[in-house]
Coordinates of C-alpha atoms in Angstrom, one line a residue:
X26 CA 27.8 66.3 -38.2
X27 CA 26.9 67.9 -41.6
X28 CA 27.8 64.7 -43.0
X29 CA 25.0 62.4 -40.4
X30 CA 22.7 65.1 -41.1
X31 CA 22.7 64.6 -44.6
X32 CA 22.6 60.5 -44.2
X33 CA 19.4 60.8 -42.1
X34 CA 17.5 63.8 -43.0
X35 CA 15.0 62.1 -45.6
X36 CA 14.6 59.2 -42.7
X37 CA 14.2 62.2 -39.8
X38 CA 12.0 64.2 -42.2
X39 CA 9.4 61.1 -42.8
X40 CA 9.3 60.1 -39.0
X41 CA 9.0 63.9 -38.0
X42 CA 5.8 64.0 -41.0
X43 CA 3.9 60.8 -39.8
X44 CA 3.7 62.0 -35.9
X45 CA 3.2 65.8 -36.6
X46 CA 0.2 64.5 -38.6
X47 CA -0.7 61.3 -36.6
X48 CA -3.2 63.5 -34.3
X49 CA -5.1 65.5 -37.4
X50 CA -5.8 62.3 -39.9
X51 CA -9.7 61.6 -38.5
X52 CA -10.0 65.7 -38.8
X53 CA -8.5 66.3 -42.6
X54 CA -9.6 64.4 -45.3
X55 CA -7.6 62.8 -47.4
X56 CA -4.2 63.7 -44.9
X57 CA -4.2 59.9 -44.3
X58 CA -2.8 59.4 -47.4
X59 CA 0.4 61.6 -46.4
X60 CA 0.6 59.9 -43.0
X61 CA 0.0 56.2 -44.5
X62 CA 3.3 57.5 -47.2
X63 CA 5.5 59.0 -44.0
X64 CA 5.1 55.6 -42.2
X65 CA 5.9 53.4 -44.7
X66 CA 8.8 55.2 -45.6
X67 CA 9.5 55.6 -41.8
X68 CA 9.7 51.8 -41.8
X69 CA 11.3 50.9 -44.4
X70 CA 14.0 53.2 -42.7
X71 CA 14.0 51.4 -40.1
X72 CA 14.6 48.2 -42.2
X73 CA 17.2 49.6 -43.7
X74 CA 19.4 50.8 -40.6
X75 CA 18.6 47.3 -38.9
X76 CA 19.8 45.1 -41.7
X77 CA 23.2 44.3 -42.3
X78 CA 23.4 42.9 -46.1
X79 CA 23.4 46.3 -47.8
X80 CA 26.1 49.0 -46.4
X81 CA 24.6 51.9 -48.6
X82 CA 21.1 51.2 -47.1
X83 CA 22.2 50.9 -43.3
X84 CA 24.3 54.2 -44.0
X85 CA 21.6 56.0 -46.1
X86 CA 18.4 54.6 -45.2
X87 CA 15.1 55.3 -47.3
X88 CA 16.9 57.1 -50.1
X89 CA 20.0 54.7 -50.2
X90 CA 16.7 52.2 -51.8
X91 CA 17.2 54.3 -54.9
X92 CA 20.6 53.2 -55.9
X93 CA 18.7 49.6 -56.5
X94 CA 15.7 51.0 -58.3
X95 CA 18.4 52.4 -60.5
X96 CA 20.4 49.5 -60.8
X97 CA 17.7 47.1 -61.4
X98 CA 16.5 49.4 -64.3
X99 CA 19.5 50.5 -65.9
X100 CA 19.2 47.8 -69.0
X101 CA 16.1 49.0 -69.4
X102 CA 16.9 53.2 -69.8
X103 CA 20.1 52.1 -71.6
X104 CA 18.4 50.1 -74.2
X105 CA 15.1 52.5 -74.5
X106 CA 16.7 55.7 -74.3
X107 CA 20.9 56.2 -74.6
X108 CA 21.8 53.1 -76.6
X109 CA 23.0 54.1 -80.3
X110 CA 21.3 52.4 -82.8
X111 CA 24.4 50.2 -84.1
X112 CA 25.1 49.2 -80.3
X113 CA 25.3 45.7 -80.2
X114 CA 25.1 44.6 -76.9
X115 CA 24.5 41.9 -77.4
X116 CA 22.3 42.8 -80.8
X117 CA 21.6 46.6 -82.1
X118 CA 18.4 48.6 -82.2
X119 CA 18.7 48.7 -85.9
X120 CA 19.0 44.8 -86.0
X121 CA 16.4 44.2 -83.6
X122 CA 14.6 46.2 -85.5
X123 CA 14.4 45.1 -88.6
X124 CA 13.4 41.3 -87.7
X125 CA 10.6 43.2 -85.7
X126 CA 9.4 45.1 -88.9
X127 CA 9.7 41.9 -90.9
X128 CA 7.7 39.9 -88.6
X129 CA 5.4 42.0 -88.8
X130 CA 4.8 42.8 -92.3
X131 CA 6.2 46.1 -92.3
X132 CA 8.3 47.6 -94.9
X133 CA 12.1 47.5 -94.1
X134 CA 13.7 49.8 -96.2
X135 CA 15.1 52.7 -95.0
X136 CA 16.0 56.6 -97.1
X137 CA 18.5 58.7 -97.0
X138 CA 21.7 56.5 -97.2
X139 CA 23.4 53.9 -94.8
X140 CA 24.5 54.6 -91.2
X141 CA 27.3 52.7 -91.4
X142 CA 31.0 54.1 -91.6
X143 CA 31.7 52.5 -94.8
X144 CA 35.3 53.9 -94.7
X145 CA 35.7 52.4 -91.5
X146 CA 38.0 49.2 -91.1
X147 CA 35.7 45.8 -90.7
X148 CA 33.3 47.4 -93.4
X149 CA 31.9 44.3 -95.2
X150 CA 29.9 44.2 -98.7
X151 CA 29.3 42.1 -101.4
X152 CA 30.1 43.1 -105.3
X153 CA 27.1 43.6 -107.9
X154 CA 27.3 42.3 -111.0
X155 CA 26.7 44.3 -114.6
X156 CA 24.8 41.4 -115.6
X157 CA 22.4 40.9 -112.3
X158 CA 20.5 37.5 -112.2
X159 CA 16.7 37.8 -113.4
X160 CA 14.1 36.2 -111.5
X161 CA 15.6 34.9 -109.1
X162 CA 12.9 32.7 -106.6
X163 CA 13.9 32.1 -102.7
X164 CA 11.6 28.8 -102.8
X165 CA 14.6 27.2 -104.4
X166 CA 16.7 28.2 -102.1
X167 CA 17.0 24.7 -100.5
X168 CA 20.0 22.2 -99.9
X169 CA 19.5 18.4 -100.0
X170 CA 21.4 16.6 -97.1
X171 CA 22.7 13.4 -96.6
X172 CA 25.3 11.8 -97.8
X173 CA 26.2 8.1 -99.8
X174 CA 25.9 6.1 -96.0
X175 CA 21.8 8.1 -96.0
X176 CA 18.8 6.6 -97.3
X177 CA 16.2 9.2 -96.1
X178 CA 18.2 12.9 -97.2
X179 CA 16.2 15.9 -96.2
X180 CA 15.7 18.9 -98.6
X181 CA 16.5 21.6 -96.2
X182 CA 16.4 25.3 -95.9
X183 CA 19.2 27.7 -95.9
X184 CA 17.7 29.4 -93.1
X185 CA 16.2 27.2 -89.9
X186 CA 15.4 27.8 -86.5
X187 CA 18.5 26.9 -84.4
X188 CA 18.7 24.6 -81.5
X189 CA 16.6 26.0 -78.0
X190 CA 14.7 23.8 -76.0
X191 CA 12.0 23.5 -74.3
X192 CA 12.2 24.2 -70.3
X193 CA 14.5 27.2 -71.9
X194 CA 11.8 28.4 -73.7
X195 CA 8.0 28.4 -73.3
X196 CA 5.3 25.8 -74.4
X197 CA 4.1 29.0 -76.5
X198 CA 7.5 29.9 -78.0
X199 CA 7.9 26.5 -79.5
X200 CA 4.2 26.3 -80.7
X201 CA 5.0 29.4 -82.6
X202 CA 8.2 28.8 -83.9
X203 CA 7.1 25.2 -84.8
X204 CA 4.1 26.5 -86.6
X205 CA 5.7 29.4 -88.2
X206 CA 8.6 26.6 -89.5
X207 CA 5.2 24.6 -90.7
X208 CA 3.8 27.0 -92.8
X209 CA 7.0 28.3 -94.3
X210 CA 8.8 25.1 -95.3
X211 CA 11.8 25.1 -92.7
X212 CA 13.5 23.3 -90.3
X213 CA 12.9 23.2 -86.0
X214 CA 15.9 22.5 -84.4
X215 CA 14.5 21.1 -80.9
X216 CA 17.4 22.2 -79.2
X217 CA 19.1 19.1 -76.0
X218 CA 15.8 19.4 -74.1
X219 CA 14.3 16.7 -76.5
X220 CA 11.0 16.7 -78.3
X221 CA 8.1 18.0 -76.6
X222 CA 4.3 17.7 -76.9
X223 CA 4.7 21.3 -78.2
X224 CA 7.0 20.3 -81.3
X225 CA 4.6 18.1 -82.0
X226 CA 1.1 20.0 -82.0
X227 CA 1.5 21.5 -85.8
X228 CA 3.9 19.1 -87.3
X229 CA 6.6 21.3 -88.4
X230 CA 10.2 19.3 -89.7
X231 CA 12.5 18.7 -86.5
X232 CA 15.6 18.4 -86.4
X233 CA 16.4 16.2 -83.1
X234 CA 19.5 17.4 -81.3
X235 CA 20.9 14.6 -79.0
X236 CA 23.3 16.0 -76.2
X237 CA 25.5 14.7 -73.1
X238 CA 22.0 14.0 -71.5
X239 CA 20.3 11.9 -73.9
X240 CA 16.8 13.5 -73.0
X241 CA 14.1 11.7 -74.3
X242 CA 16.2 8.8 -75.6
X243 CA 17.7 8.2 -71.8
X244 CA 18.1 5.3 -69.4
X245 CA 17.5 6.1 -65.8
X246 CA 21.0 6.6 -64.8
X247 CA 21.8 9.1 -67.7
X248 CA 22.9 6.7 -70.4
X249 CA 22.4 6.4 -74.0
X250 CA 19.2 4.4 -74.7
X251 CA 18.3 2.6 -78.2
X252 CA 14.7 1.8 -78.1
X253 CA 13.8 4.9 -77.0
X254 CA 15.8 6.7 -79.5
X255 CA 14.3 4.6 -82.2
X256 CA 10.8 5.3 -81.1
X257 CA 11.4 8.8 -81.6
X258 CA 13.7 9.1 -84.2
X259 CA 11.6 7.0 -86.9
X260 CA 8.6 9.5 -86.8
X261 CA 8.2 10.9 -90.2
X262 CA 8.3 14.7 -88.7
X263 CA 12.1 14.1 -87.4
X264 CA 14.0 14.7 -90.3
X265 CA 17.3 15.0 -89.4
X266 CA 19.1 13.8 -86.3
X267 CA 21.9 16.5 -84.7
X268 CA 24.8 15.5 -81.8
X269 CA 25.7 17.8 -79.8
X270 CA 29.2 18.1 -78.7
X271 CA 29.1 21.6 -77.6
X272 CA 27.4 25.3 -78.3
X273 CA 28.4 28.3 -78.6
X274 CA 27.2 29.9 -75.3
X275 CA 29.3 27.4 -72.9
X276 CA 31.3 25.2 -75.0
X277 CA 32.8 22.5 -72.8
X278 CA 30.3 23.2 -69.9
X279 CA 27.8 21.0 -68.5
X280 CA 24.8 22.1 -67.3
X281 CA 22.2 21.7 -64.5
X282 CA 18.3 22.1 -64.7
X283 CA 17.4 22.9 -61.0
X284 CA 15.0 21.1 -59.3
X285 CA 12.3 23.5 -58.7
X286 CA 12.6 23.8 -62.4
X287 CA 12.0 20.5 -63.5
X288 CA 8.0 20.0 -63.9
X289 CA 6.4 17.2 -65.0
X290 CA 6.0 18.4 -68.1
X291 CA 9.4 18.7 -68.4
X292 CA 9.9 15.5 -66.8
X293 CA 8.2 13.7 -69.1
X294 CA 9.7 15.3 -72.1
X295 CA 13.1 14.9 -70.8
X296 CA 12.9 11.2 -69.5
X297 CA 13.9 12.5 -66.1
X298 CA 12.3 12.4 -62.3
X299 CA 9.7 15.4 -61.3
X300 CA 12.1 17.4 -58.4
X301 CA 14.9 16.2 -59.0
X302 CA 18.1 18.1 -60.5
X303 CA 18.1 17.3 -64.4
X304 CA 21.8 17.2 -65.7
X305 CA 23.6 17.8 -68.7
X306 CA 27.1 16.4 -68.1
X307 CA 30.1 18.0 -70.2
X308 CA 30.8 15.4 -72.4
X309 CA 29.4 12.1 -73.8
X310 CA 29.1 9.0 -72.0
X311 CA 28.2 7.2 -75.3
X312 CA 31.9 7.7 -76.9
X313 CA 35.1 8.7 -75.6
X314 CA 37.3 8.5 -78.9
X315 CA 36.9 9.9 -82.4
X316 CA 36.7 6.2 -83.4
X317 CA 33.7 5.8 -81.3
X318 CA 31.8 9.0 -81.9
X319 CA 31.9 7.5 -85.8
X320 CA 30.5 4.1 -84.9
X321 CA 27.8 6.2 -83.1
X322 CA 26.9 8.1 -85.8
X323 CA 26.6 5.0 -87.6
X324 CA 24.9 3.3 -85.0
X325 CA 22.0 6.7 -85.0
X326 CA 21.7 6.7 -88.4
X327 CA 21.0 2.6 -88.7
X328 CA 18.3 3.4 -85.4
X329 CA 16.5 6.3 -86.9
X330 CA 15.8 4.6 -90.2
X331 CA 18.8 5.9 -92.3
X332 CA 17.9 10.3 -91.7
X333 CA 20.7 12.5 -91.6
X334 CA 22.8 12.1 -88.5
X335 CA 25.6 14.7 -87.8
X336 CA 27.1 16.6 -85.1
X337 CA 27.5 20.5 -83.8
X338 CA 30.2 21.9 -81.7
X339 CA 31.5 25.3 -81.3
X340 CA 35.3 24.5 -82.4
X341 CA 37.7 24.8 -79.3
X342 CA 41.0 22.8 -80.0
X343 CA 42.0 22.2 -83.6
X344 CA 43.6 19.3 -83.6
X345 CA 40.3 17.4 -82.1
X346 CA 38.8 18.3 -84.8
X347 CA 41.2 17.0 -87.4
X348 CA 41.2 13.6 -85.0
X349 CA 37.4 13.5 -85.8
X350 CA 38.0 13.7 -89.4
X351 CA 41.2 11.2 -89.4
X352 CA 38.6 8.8 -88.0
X353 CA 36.0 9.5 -90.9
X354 CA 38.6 8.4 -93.2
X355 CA 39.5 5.7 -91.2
X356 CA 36.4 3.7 -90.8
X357 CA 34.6 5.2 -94.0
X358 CA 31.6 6.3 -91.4
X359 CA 31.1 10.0 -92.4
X360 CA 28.8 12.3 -90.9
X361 CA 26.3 14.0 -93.3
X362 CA 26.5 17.0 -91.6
X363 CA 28.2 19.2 -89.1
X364 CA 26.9 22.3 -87.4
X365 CA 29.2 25.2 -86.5
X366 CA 28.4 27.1 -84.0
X367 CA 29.9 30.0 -82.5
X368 CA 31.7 31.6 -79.6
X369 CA 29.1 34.5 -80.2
X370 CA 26.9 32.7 -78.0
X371 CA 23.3 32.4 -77.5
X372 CA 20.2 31.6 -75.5
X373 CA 21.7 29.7 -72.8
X374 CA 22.7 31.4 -70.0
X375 CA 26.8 30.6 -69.1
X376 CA 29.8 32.1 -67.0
X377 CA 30.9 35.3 -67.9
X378 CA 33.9 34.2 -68.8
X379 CA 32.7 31.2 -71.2
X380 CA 30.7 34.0 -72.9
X381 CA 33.8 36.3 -73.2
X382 CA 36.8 33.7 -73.4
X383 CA 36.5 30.2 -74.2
X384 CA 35.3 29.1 -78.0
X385 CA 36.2 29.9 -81.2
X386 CA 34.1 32.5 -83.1
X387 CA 32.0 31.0 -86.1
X388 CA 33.2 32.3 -88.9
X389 CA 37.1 31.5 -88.1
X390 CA 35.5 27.8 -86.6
X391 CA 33.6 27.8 -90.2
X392 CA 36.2 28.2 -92.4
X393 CA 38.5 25.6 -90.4
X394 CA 35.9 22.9 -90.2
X395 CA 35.3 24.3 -94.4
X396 CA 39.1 23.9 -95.1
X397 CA 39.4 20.4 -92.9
X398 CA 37.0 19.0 -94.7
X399 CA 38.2 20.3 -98.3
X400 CA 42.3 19.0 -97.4
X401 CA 40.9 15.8 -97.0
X402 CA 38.9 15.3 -99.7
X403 CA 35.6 15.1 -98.0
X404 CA 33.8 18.3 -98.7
X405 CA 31.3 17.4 -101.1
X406 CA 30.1 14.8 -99.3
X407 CA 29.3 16.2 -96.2
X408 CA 27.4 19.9 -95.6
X409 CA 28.1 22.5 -93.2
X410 CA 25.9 24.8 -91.5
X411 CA 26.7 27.8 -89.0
X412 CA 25.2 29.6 -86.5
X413 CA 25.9 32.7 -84.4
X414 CA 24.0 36.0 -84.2
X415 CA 22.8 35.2 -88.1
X416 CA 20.0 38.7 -88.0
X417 CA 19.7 39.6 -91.4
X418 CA 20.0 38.4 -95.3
X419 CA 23.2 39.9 -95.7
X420 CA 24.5 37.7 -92.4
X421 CA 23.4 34.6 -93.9
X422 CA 25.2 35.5 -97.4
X423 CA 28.3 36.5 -95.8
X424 CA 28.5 32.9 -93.7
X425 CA 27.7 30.6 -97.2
X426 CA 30.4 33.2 -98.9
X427 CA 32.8 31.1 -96.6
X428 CA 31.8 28.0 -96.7
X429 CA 28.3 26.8 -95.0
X430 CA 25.8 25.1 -97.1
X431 CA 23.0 26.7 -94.8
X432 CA 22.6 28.6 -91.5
X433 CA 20.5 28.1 -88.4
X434 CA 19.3 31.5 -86.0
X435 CA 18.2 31.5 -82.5
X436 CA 18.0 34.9 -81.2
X437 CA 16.9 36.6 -84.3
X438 CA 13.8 34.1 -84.3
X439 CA 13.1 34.9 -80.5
X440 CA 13.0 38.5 -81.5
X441 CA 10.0 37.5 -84.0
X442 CA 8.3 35.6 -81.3
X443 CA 8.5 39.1 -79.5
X444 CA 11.4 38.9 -77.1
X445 CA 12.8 42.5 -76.5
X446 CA 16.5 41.4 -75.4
X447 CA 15.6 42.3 -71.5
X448 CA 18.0 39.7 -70.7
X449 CA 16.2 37.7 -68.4
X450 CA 15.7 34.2 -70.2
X451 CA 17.4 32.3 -67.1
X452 CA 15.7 34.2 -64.3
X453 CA 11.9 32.4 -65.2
X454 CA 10.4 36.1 -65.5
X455 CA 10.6 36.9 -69.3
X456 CA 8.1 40.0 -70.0
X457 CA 7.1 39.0 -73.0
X458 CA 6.5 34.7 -72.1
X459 CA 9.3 33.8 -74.9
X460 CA 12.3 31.8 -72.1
X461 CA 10.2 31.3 -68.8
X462 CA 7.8 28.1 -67.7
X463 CA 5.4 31.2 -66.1
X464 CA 2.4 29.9 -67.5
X465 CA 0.4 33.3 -66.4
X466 CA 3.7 35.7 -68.0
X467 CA 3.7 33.0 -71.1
X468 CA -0.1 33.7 -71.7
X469 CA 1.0 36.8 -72.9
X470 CA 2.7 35.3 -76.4
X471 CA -0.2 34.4 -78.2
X472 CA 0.3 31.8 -80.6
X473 CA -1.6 32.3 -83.8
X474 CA 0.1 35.6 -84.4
X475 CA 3.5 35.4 -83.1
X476 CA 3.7 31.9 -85.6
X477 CA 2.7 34.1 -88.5
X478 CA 5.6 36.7 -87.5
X479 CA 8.0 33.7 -87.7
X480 CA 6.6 32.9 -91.1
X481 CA 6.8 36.4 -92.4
X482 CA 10.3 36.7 -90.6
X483 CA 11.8 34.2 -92.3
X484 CA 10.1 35.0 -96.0
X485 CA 10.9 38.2 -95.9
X486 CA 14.3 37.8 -95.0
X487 CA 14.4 35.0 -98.4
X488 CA 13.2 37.0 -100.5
X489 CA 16.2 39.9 -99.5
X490 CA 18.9 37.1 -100.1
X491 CA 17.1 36.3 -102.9
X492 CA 17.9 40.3 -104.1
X493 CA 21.1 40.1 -103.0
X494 CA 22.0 37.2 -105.0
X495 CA 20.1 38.9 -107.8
X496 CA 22.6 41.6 -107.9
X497 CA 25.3 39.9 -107.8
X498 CA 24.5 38.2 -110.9
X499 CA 23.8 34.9 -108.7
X500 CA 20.7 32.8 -108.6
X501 CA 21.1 30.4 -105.8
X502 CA 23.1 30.6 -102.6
X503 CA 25.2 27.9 -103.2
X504 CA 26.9 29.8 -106.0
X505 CA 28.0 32.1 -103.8
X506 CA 31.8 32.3 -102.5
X507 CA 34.8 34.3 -100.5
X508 CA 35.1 36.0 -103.9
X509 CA 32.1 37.9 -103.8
X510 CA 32.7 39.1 -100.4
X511 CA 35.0 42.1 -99.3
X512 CA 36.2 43.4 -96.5
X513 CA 37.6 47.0 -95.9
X514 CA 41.3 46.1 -94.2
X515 CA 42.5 49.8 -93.8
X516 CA 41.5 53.1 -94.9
X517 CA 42.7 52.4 -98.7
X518 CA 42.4 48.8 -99.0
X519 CA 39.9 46.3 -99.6
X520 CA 40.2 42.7 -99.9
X521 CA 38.1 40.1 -101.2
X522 CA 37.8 37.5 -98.6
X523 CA 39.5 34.7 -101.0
X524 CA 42.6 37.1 -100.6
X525 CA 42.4 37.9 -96.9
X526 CA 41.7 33.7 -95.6
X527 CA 43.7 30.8 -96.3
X528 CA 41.5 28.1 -98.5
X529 CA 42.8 24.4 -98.5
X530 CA 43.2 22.7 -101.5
X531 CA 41.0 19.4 -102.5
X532 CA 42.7 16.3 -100.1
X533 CA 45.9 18.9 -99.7
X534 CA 46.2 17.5 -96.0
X535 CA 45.8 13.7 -96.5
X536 CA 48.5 14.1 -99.7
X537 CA 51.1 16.4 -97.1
X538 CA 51.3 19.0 -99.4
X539 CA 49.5 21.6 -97.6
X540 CA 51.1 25.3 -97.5
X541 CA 49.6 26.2 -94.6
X542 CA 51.7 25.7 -91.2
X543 CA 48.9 25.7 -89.1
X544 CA 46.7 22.9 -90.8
X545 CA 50.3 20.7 -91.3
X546 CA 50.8 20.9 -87.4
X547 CA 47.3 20.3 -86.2
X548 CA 47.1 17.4 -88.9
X549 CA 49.7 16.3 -87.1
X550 CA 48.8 16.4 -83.8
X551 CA 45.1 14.7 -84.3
X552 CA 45.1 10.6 -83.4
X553 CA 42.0 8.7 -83.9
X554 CA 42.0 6.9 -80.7
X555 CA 42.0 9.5 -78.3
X556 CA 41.0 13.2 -78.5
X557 CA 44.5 13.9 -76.6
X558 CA 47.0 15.5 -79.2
X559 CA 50.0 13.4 -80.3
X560 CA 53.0 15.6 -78.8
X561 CA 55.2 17.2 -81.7

């Protein structure tokens, strides 16, 4: 009995207030208010004890509600008020942070020492010099890519917006970041959703990523279509064109645009119908073998004029990888670039356990494709870039330390656009208008500003690597290497990165005198023909 009277009383107690004060509302002013409270509550009560989805409610009804109100804002009080500031979950206050003080012009540094446990295992730095660099300007801080089979190379970036699309984020998110790439010299990725009107309106550099889809450059049943790619892909603002095997926050998962998602706007961007489901399939229909992916390359790179064409993949098993590069020395058709992304993930909404399980993480996928590339004589004629929760100056230094040419961010330039991390991109009801097709909730990013916030992101965050170089008696990035980066390994060592990884040496693989097991077996393993492994 004590225990009914406890489920019900709040439910008795608002009933028993609306009918004691039913009779007295036209005599007391302002009691209707109370009454009007007492029977709403009174029905949702009701509500609650007829349905039969939610036990807690039909067992507790009226204050079982607040279990849900709790729930439903518990990201919200964890990330405002009890998350630490070096919580990432999946990024940190104090990294969130400073991309928000950047964007906005605010001063960055911070007094009174480091909050990081620098005696703590993980703790990474890089070494000054005694001698640091003088005058050291971030406006040269540019790569030129494409290789001996390109005729139109692009001077690139280190840093560049990384692939996200449009239908994942707003017509106002990609006017900003597009305009905000314009005015600071650096690259779009448009992300698999193809280009929109929106990429288009301020005439920043694009970099066209082509996935499983073929949006934009599609025939109606899903297949890889020429003319259309050519009709795209010639335009002076594409400058480099980017295949996408997989990404980092659902390798080797397809995808599917619902229905009620796909506008016409979308549509029409996309090459696909208005209603109906838009697909991404999980893998290519336009190649099946590493043979075939080269002559694609080829056959992209002929289309679009002679650009850059690579590829991006978050590395999952080895020895595909090594079949991929068998079949660039087989046929002599190399890719001028390849795009590692990581297992970190990143916009995209996926699985749970894609996010937590399946992919490698980018800096080990990095420093295989690095090593891959170096043990078969090829590095220097193709660049690498990386991508996975790159936040600050010190990230990007770190990645080209072990071997990228440049690196792309996502997140990090969503957070300059204004998103707050609420973790809603795939539920179309983003607070601040950065991943949702709202137009009312996207009228809230306005564009002028928010592009000027991705300019001043991504200046600011130069002109710190361009300090951090500085001290390290460097003057470009690409002098930079896994000797100037340490790691602590226990509580009285550290080790330079150079001693802690294995680095291949030049065409080591191709000549079989490779010392590492690993590489030998997976070299091994790879066949051009298929992406199957040869069975050892």
């Amino acid at each position: 009995m004590a225990s009914l009277f406890a489920r019900y009383i709040v439910f008795a107690l608002c009933v028993a207030v609306m009918l004691l004060t039913l009779p007295f509302v036209a005599g007391v002013n302002g009691l209707w208010i109370v009454t009007l409270g007492a029977a709403l509550l009174s029905f949702l009560g009701i509500v609650d004890i007829s349905q039969a989805r939610h036990a807690v409610r039909r067992n507790y009804p009226v204050i079982g509600n607040i279990r849900y109100l709790v729930e439903e804002i518990r990201p919200e009080i964890r990330q405002y008020l009890l998350e630490g500031d070096d919580e990432k979950l999946p990024y940190s206050r104090a990294q969130r942070s400073l991309v928000y003080q950047r964007a906005k012009d605010v001063v960055s540094e911070k007094p009174f020492g480091t909050l990081l446990d620098v005696y703590g295992d993980g703790y990474e730095f890089i070494g000054h010099s005694a001698q640091p660099a003088l005058n050291v300007d971030p406006s040269g801080f540019r790569i030129s890519i494409g290789g001996p089979q390109c005729t139109q190379p692009y001077s690139a970036s280190v840093f560049n917006i990384s692939a996200m699309s449009f239908g994942a984020l707003s017509a106002n998110a990609i006017r900003a970041l597009n305009k905000g790439a314009k005015a600071g010299g650096f690259a779009h990725d448009t992300g698999e959703g193809s280009i929109s009107p929106y990429h288009r309106e301020f005439g920043g550099d694009l970099i066209w990523e082509i996935g499983s889809g073929y949006f934009g450059c599609r025939t109606r049943d899903g297949h890889f279509d020429p003319g259309k790619f050519a009709a795209q892909a010639t335009t002076p603002q594409v400058k480099m064109i980017e295949i996408k095997l997989s990404q980092g926050a659902k390798p080797g998962h397809g995808g599917i645009l619902p229905k009620g998602k796909v506008s016409a706007e979308i549509a029409l961007t996309r090459g696909v119908e208005t209603g109906e489901e838009c697909i991404s399939p999980a893998r290519h229909s336009a190649f099946s073998t590493p043979i075939e992916m080269m002559h694609f390359i080829a056959r992209l790179r002929e289309l679009s004029g002679g650009k850059p064409v690579g590829f991006k993949l978050c590395l999952g098993h080895p020895w595909e990888f090594m079949g991929l590069v068998k079949a660039m020395l087989e046929t002599d058709i190399l890719p001028d670039f390849i795009v590692v992304d990581g297992a970190e993930g990143g916009t995209g909404a996926a699985p749970v356990e894609f996010t937590d399980h399946i992919g490698v993480p980018m800096r080990d996928g990095l420093l295989f494709v690095h090593n891959a590339l170096v043990g078969t004589g090829l590095r220097d004629r193709i660049k690498i870039g990386a991508a996975g929760k790159i936040v600050s100056a010190f990230d990007i230094a770190s990645t080209l330390a072990i071997g990228a040419d440049w690196v792309n961010a996502a997140r990090a330039f969503m957070f300059a656009v204004g998103c707050i991390q609420s973790q809603s991109c795939h539920t179309n009801r983003c607070p601040t208008g950065v991943a949702t097709q709202d137009h009312l909730r996207q009228r809230a990013l306005v564009v002028p500003d928010k592009a000027t916030r991705v300019f001043n992101y991504h200046r600011h965050t130069m002109k710190a690597l361009a300090e951090i170089l500085a001290s390290a008696g460097l003057d470009h990035p690409d002098q930079l290497g896994p000797h100037h980066l340490a790691r602590r390994t226990g509580s009285t060592e550290i080790k330079l990165f150079s001693q802690i990884h294995y680095f291949a040496k030049p065409s080591e693989l191709v000549a079989g005198t490779s010392a590492s097991e690993f590489y030998r077996a997976n070299w091994a393993m790879a066949r051009t023909d298929s992406f199957d492994p040869i069975r050892l």
